[in-house]
Coordinates of C-alpha atoms in Angstrom, one line a residue:
M1 CA -36.0 17.9 48.4
L2 CA -34.1 16.8 45.5
T3 CA -34.9 14.0 43.0
R4 CA -32.3 11.9 41.4
A5 CA -31.7 14.0 38.4
Q6 CA -31.3 17.1 40.8
Y7 CA -28.9 15.1 42.7
A8 CA -26.8 14.3 39.5
D9 CA -26.7 18.0 38.5
L10 CA -25.3 18.6 41.8
R11 CA -22.7 16.2 41.5
R12 CA -21.6 17.6 38.2
G13 CA -21.3 20.9 40.0
F14 CA -24.4 22.6 39.0
V15 CA -25.9 24.3 41.9
P16 CA -29.3 26.1 41.5
D17 CA -29.1 29.8 42.5
D18 CA -32.4 29.1 44.7
E19 CA -30.7 26.1 46.6
P20 CA -28.8 26.7 50.0
P21 CA -25.2 25.6 50.2
V22 CA -24.7 21.9 51.3
D23 CA -22.6 21.0 54.3
D24 CA -20.4 18.3 55.0
R25 CA -22.4 15.5 56.2
P26 CA -22.2 12.3 54.8
M27 CA -24.7 11.1 52.3
A28 CA -27.6 8.7 53.4
T29 CA -27.4 5.3 52.5
E30 CA -31.5 5.0 52.7
Y31 CA -34.2 7.1 51.2
P32 CA -37.9 7.4 50.5
E33 CA -39.2 6.8 47.1
S34 CA -41.7 9.2 45.3
A35 CA -44.7 7.9 43.1
D36 CA -43.1 8.2 40.0
G37 CA -40.1 5.6 41.1
E38 CA -37.5 8.3 41.6
P39 CA -35.8 8.4 45.1
I40 CA -36.1 11.6 46.7
I41 CA -32.7 13.1 48.5
E42 CA -33.1 15.1 51.6
P43 CA -31.6 18.4 51.0
D44 CA -29.4 18.5 53.9
I45 CA -27.3 15.7 52.4
E46 CA -23.7 16.5 51.2
P47 CA -23.9 15.2 47.4
Q48 CA -20.4 16.1 47.0
A49 CA -19.0 13.9 49.3
P50 CA -17.4 10.6 48.3
A51 CA -19.8 7.6 48.2
S52 CA -18.9 5.8 51.4
A53 CA -18.0 1.8 51.0
T54 CA -21.4 -0.1 51.2
T55 CA -21.5 -3.1 53.3
L56 CA -22.7 -6.6 52.7
N57 CA -24.0 -6.7 56.2
E58 CA -22.4 -10.1 56.3
W59 CA -23.1 -12.3 59.5
D60 CA -21.0 -15.0 61.3
A61 CA -23.0 -18.2 61.1
G62 CA -21.1 -19.2 64.4
D63 CA -23.2 -16.4 66.2
F64 CA -26.5 -18.0 65.8
I65 CA -27.2 -20.5 68.4
D66 CA -31.0 -20.5 68.4
M67 CA -32.9 -21.8 65.5
P68 CA -34.5 -19.1 63.2
P69 CA -38.3 -18.9 63.4
P70 CA -40.4 -20.8 61.3
R71 CA -41.5 -19.6 58.0
E72 CA -45.0 -17.7 58.2
W73 CA -47.4 -19.8 56.0
L74 CA -50.7 -18.2 55.4
L75 CA -52.9 -20.9 53.3
G76 CA -51.7 -24.5 52.8
N77 CA -48.4 -24.5 50.8
Q78 CA -49.8 -21.7 48.4
F79 CA -49.0 -18.4 50.2
C80 CA -46.1 -17.7 52.7
R81 CA -45.0 -14.2 54.1
R82 CA -42.0 -12.7 52.6
F83 CA -42.3 -15.1 49.4
L84 CA -43.5 -14.5 45.9
S85 CA -46.0 -17.0 44.8
G86 CA -48.0 -17.3 41.4
L87 CA -50.3 -19.5 39.3
L88 CA -49.5 -20.2 35.7
A89 CA -52.7 -21.2 33.5
P90 CA -54.4 -20.9 30.1
G91 CA -57.1 -18.6 29.5
A92 CA -60.6 -19.6 30.6
T93 CA -59.2 -22.4 32.9
G94 CA -60.6 -21.2 35.9
K95 CA -57.5 -19.6 37.3
T96 CA -59.2 -16.5 38.7
A97 CA -62.0 -18.5 40.5
V98 CA -59.6 -20.6 42.1
R99 CA -57.5 -17.8 43.4
T100 CA -60.5 -15.6 44.4
L101 CA -61.7 -18.7 46.5
Q102 CA -58.4 -19.0 48.0
Y103 CA -58.3 -15.2 49.0
L104 CA -61.5 -15.8 50.4
A105 CA -60.5 -18.7 52.3
L106 CA -57.7 -16.6 53.9
A107 CA -59.9 -13.6 54.6
T108 CA -62.6 -15.8 56.5
A109 CA -60.2 -18.3 58.3
R110 CA -62.3 -21.0 56.5
P111 CA -60.8 -23.9 54.8
L112 CA -63.1 -23.3 51.5
T113 CA -60.7 -24.8 49.3
G114 CA -59.5 -27.8 51.6
Q115 CA -56.4 -26.2 52.3
H116 CA -55.5 -25.3 55.8
V117 CA -55.6 -21.7 56.9
F118 CA -52.9 -21.2 59.3
K119 CA -54.0 -17.7 60.4
R120 CA -56.5 -15.3 59.2
G121 CA -55.1 -12.6 57.0
R122 CA -56.1 -9.4 55.4
V123 CA -56.2 -9.6 51.5
L124 CA -55.8 -7.0 49.0
L125 CA -56.8 -8.0 45.7
L126 CA -56.0 -6.0 42.6
S127 CA -57.9 -7.3 39.5
L128 CA -56.2 -5.5 36.6
E129 CA -58.3 -7.0 33.8
D130 CA -61.8 -6.6 35.2
D131 CA -63.8 -3.7 36.5
D132 CA -65.1 -3.1 39.9
T133 CA -68.7 -4.7 38.8
E134 CA -67.4 -7.8 37.3
L135 CA -64.9 -8.4 40.4
Q136 CA -68.1 -8.1 42.6
R137 CA -69.9 -10.5 40.5
R138 CA -67.1 -13.0 41.1
I139 CA -67.0 -12.5 44.6
A140 CA -70.6 -12.7 45.0
A141 CA -70.8 -16.1 43.3
A142 CA -68.2 -17.6 45.7
R143 CA -70.3 -15.9 48.6
I144 CA -73.4 -17.3 47.7
H145 CA -72.3 -20.9 47.1
H146 CA -69.9 -21.1 50.2
G147 CA -72.2 -19.3 52.6
I148 CA -70.1 -16.1 53.2
E149 CA -71.9 -13.3 54.7
P150 CA -70.7 -9.5 53.7
D151 CA -69.8 -8.8 57.3
D152 CA -67.6 -11.9 57.2
L153 CA -65.3 -10.0 54.7
K154 CA -65.8 -6.4 56.6
G155 CA -62.2 -5.3 57.3
W156 CA -60.5 -8.5 55.9
L157 CA -60.7 -8.5 51.9
F158 CA -59.9 -5.1 50.1
C159 CA -60.5 -4.9 46.4
A160 CA -59.2 -2.4 43.4
T161 CA -59.4 -2.4 39.9
P162 CA -56.8 0.2 38.6
K163 CA -56.3 0.5 34.8
G164 CA -53.2 1.9 33.2
I165 CA -51.4 2.3 36.4
K166 CA -48.1 0.2 36.5
L167 CA -45.9 -1.2 39.0
A168 CA -42.8 -1.0 36.6
D169 CA -42.8 1.5 33.7
L170 CA -40.0 2.9 31.3
K171 CA -38.9 6.6 31.8
D172 CA -36.3 8.0 29.3
G173 CA -35.6 4.6 28.3
A174 CA -34.7 3.6 31.7
R175 CA -36.8 1.0 34.2
V176 CA -38.5 2.7 36.9
A177 CA -41.0 2.1 39.5
G178 CA -44.4 3.2 38.5
P179 CA -46.9 5.1 40.5
L180 CA -48.7 2.0 41.3
E181 CA -45.7 0.7 43.8
A182 CA -46.1 3.9 45.9
M183 CA -49.9 3.6 46.0
L184 CA -49.5 -0.4 47.2
R185 CA -46.9 0.6 50.0
H186 CA -49.7 3.1 51.1
V187 CA -52.3 0.6 51.2
I188 CA -50.2 -2.3 52.4
K189 CA -49.2 -0.1 55.3
T190 CA -52.7 1.8 56.3
R191 CA -54.9 -1.5 55.8
K192 CA -52.3 -3.9 57.5
I193 CA -52.5 -6.4 54.5
D194 CA -51.0 -9.9 54.9
L195 CA -51.8 -11.1 51.1
L196 CA -51.2 -8.9 48.1
G197 CA -53.1 -10.6 44.9
L198 CA -52.0 -8.9 41.6
D199 CA -54.0 -10.5 38.7
P200 CA -52.6 -11.0 35.9
F201 CA -48.9 -10.6 36.0
V202 CA -48.9 -9.1 32.3
K203 CA -50.7 -6.0 33.3
L204 CA -48.7 -5.1 36.0
H205 CA -45.9 -3.5 34.3
A206 CA -45.0 -1.8 30.9
L207 CA -41.8 -3.8 30.2
E208 CA -40.8 -6.1 27.5
E209 CA -41.9 -9.5 29.1
N210 CA -39.4 -11.6 27.0
D211 CA -36.4 -9.5 28.4
N212 CA -34.9 -11.3 31.5
G213 CA -33.5 -8.0 33.0
A214 CA -36.9 -6.4 32.6
M215 CA -38.8 -9.2 34.2
D216 CA -36.0 -9.2 36.9
F217 CA -36.6 -5.6 37.7
V218 CA -40.5 -6.4 38.2
C219 CA -40.0 -9.3 40.4
D220 CA -37.5 -7.5 42.5
L221 CA -40.0 -4.8 43.2
L222 CA -42.7 -7.4 44.2
V223 CA -40.0 -9.3 46.4
K224 CA -38.9 -6.1 47.8
L225 CA -42.7 -5.4 48.8
A226 CA -42.9 -9.1 50.4
I227 CA -39.8 -8.5 52.4
E228 CA -40.1 -5.1 53.6
F229 CA -43.7 -5.3 54.8
N230 CA -43.7 -9.2 55.7
I231 CA -46.6 -10.1 53.6
A232 CA -47.2 -12.9 50.9
V233 CA -47.4 -11.4 47.2
D234 CA -49.2 -13.5 44.5
V235 CA -49.1 -12.8 40.7
P236 CA -51.2 -15.1 38.6
H237 CA -49.8 -15.4 35.0
H238 CA -50.9 -16.4 31.9
T239 CA -49.3 -19.6 30.1
K240 CA -47.7 -19.5 26.7
K241 CA -49.6 -21.1 23.7
G242 CA -49.4 -24.8 23.0
L243 CA -50.2 -27.9 25.1
Q244 CA -50.1 -27.6 28.7
T245 CA -48.7 -30.1 31.0
A246 CA -49.5 -30.3 34.8
G247 CA -46.6 -29.1 37.0
D248 CA -44.9 -27.5 33.9
A249 CA -42.7 -24.9 35.2
D250 CA -41.7 -23.6 31.8
A251 CA -45.3 -23.2 31.1
G252 CA -45.5 -19.2 31.9
R253 CA -45.3 -16.6 29.3
G254 CA -42.1 -14.5 28.6
A255 CA -38.7 -14.6 30.1
S256 CA -37.8 -17.3 32.6
S257 CA -36.6 -14.8 35.0
A258 CA -40.3 -14.4 36.1
R259 CA -40.8 -18.0 36.9
D260 CA -37.3 -18.2 38.7
A261 CA -38.4 -15.6 41.2
G262 CA -41.4 -17.1 42.4
R263 CA -40.9 -19.8 45.2
L264 CA -44.5 -21.1 45.1
M265 CA -45.3 -21.4 41.6
Y266 CA -48.1 -23.7 40.7
T267 CA -49.9 -24.7 37.4
L268 CA -53.7 -25.1 36.6
T269 CA -54.6 -27.5 34.0
R270 CA -57.8 -29.1 32.8
M271 CA -58.6 -32.9 33.4
S272 CA -57.1 -34.8 30.4
D273 CA -58.8 -37.5 28.6
A274 CA -56.8 -40.1 30.3
E275 CA -57.5 -38.8 33.8
G276 CA -61.4 -38.7 32.8
E277 CA -61.3 -42.2 31.8
T278 CA -59.6 -43.3 35.1
F279 CA -62.1 -41.3 37.1
G280 CA -65.1 -42.0 35.2
I281 CA -65.8 -38.6 34.3
P282 CA -67.8 -38.3 31.0
A283 CA -66.0 -36.5 28.0
E284 CA -68.3 -33.7 27.9
E285 CA -68.0 -32.9 31.4
R286 CA -64.2 -33.2 31.7
R287 CA -63.5 -29.3 31.2
L288 CA -65.2 -28.5 34.3
Y289 CA -62.4 -30.2 36.5
V290 CA -59.0 -28.6 36.9
R291 CA -56.0 -29.8 38.6
L292 CA -53.6 -27.6 40.9
D293 CA -49.6 -29.0 40.8
S294 CA -46.6 -27.4 42.1
S295 CA -44.4 -26.7 39.0
K296 CA -41.0 -26.9 40.9
V297 CA -40.7 -29.9 38.6
N298 CA -41.4 -30.6 35.0
I299 CA -42.9 -34.0 35.6
A300 CA -46.4 -33.9 37.3
P301 CA -47.1 -36.2 40.3
P302 CA -49.6 -39.0 39.9
S303 CA -53.2 -37.7 39.1
G304 CA -54.4 -38.5 42.4
E305 CA -52.1 -36.5 44.2
A306 CA -52.9 -33.3 42.6
T307 CA -55.2 -30.7 44.3
W308 CA -58.5 -30.7 42.0
F309 CA -61.3 -28.4 41.8
K310 CA -64.6 -28.3 39.9
L311 CA -66.0 -25.1 38.4
I312 CA -69.6 -24.6 38.7
G313 CA -71.9 -21.9 37.8
V314 CA -73.9 -19.8 40.4
R315 CA -77.1 -17.8 40.2
L316 CA -76.8 -14.2 41.4
D317 CA -80.5 -13.5 41.3
N318 CA -79.6 -10.1 40.0
G319 CA -82.4 -10.0 37.4
T320 CA -83.9 -6.8 36.0
P321 CA -86.8 -6.2 33.6
D322 CA -84.3 -6.0 30.9
Y323 CA -82.5 -9.0 31.7
P324 CA -84.7 -11.1 34.0
Q325 CA -82.5 -14.3 34.2
G326 CA -79.7 -12.4 35.6
D327 CA -76.1 -13.6 35.6
E328 CA -74.7 -17.0 36.3
V329 CA -71.0 -16.7 37.4
Q330 CA -68.2 -19.2 37.8
T331 CA -66.8 -20.5 41.1
V332 CA -65.1 -23.3 42.3
I333 CA -65.4 -26.3 44.9
P334 CA -62.8 -28.8 45.9
W335 CA -63.1 -32.2 44.2
H336 CA -61.5 -35.3 45.3
P337 CA -60.8 -38.2 42.5
P338 CA -62.1 -41.5 43.4
K339 CA -59.4 -43.5 45.1
T340 CA -58.6 -46.8 43.4
W341 CA -58.7 -48.9 46.5
D342 CA -60.9 -46.9 48.8
G343 CA -63.8 -48.5 50.0
I344 CA -63.2 -51.9 48.6
T345 CA -63.5 -54.8 51.1
A346 CA -61.1 -57.7 51.4
A347 CA -64.0 -59.9 50.8
Q348 CA -64.6 -58.1 47.4
L349 CA -60.5 -58.4 46.4
N350 CA -60.6 -62.1 47.4
A351 CA -63.9 -63.0 45.5
A352 CA -62.1 -61.4 42.5
L353 CA -58.8 -63.4 43.2
D354 CA -61.0 -66.5 43.5
D355 CA -62.6 -66.1 40.1
I356 CA -58.8 -65.3 38.7
E357 CA -57.4 -68.5 40.2
A358 CA -60.3 -70.7 39.1
G359 CA -60.0 -69.6 35.5
F360 CA -62.5 -70.1 32.8
P361 CA -64.8 -73.1 32.3
N362 CA -63.1 -74.0 29.1
G363 CA -59.8 -74.3 30.7
Q364 CA -58.3 -70.9 29.6
R365 CA -56.6 -68.5 32.3
Y366 CA -57.0 -64.9 33.0
S367 CA -54.1 -62.5 31.7
D368 CA -52.8 -59.1 32.4
A369 CA -51.8 -58.3 29.0
S370 CA -53.3 -55.4 27.2
A371 CA -54.6 -57.3 24.4
A372 CA -55.9 -60.2 26.3
A373 CA -59.8 -59.2 25.2
D374 CA -62.1 -61.7 26.9
R375 CA -59.5 -62.9 29.2
A376 CA -58.4 -59.8 30.5
A377 CA -58.3 -60.2 34.5
W378 CA -59.6 -56.7 35.2
Q379 CA -63.1 -57.8 34.2
A380 CA -63.0 -60.3 37.1
V381 CA -62.0 -57.1 39.5
Q382 CA -64.9 -55.1 38.2
R383 CA -67.5 -57.9 38.6
H384 CA -66.8 -57.6 42.2
C385 CA -65.8 -53.8 42.4
P386 CA -68.6 -52.4 40.1
G387 CA -68.0 -49.0 41.3
R388 CA -64.4 -48.9 39.8
T389 CA -63.6 -48.1 36.2
E390 CA -61.6 -50.4 33.7
P391 CA -58.3 -48.1 34.4
Q392 CA -58.8 -48.4 38.0
C393 CA -59.4 -52.1 37.7
R394 CA -56.3 -52.6 35.3
D395 CA -54.4 -50.6 38.2
I396 CA -55.4 -53.1 40.8
V397 CA -54.4 -56.0 38.5
R398 CA -51.2 -54.4 38.0
T399 CA -50.4 -53.7 41.7
W400 CA -51.2 -57.4 42.3
V401 CA -48.6 -58.6 39.8
K402 CA -46.1 -56.1 40.8
N403 CA -46.5 -57.3 44.7
G404 CA -46.7 -61.0 44.0
V405 CA -50.4 -61.6 44.7
L406 CA -50.5 -62.8 41.1
I407 CA -47.9 -64.7 39.1
H408 CA -47.6 -65.6 35.6
E409 CA -47.7 -69.3 34.8
D410 CA -47.1 -71.4 31.8
Y411 CA -49.8 -73.7 30.6
D412 CA -51.4 -75.1 27.4
D413 CA -54.3 -73.2 26.0
P414 CA -57.1 -75.9 25.3
V415 CA -58.9 -73.5 22.5
T416 CA -55.8 -72.3 20.9
R417 CA -53.6 -75.6 21.5
K418 CA -50.8 -73.1 22.1
A419 CA -48.5 -72.5 25.1
R420 CA -49.4 -69.5 27.0
K421 CA -49.0 -67.3 30.2
G422 CA -51.8 -67.1 32.6
L423 CA -52.3 -65.7 36.1
R424 CA -52.3 -67.8 39.4
V425 CA -52.8 -66.4 42.7
C426 CA -50.4 -66.8 45.7
T427 CA -52.2 -67.8 48.5
G428 CA -49.9 -66.5 51.2
K429 CA -50.3 -63.1 49.8
R430 CA -53.9 -62.7 49.5
P431 CA -55.7 -59.7 51.4
S432 CA -56.8 -60.3 54.7

């Protein structure tokens, strides 16, 4: 078989003495690829024949009467066959812990992350940063906490930790598929893989990450694997430095083409102070809560609509005489922020509205103004809904004002002897 370089020599007329003469058969349009990324040309192909016109394989839309098959989702809206997905996150946010549990969910067909498992799938996880032992610790932590037995993963989760082997590389100044590409093809085929996870993207290639053309080349290789083998491909990626915003499509490091190639890109960010106050989470614990958001738009959805996880530590009970305490390794559990209205009865809401309607004994009325201080209406709500935080109670008042349950009315404040606006209740719009 001839490599591309040998083929080029033949095209220029340099036929090696030890090669047989070629015949007049047309050149093949498809050929296998070698481990170093160079295509291999079969020796019975005529290299001197003029290249035949390529085809677009265009099709007439009018010929398709039946509906195309549905997309083949694997886990929630995270992984789908024939598509490239990714998770953008700063270091030490819990990106690997979240992805590991999602992979385990697919391999066991158990909704460990709270996301729907459409169909049990075989997972191939490549950790390009950790070694085998560290990856085993991460998996063990998730197994222990979520009650997963080794037999549950047998034949469904395959792992590897290759180092220095690239999917894309440079050879003589040209971009080529690296040896990892051929290795992946072999394992995907022999193990019948459904989801390929490659963590992280930056370790996957040896090209310039700020070069759009280079990143296009890497992503094309990934998409090609996804389509040819009908698998989902997931590539978690580090974010650039600076403040991270939930759902920011531009958060990833390097060229934008890496972001644009993925159809299912998500961000993972820590709980903000504002969110912590809303949810009643103490400041020292907020770093343990992370939110997963779609990065299709740069505007984050409301906090309560994100997918939340809590980072927890799990003891592995792997102590030795030298290290009797053993390891505590991080994993995640699904977490649901408290809903502002969940669990509040109509009686509680009406009791709060009764207080607002009655006003204060001195004749002053409640207010929804941010600087209302002692006259703030949210305090009346919290008296009857003690499980709600100040931001949540303020949100209830804002909703009532917006919906007309509460209306503003001018009155003379008997304390300040000035005209003011106070809140009154519209009786016909009370909760029932």
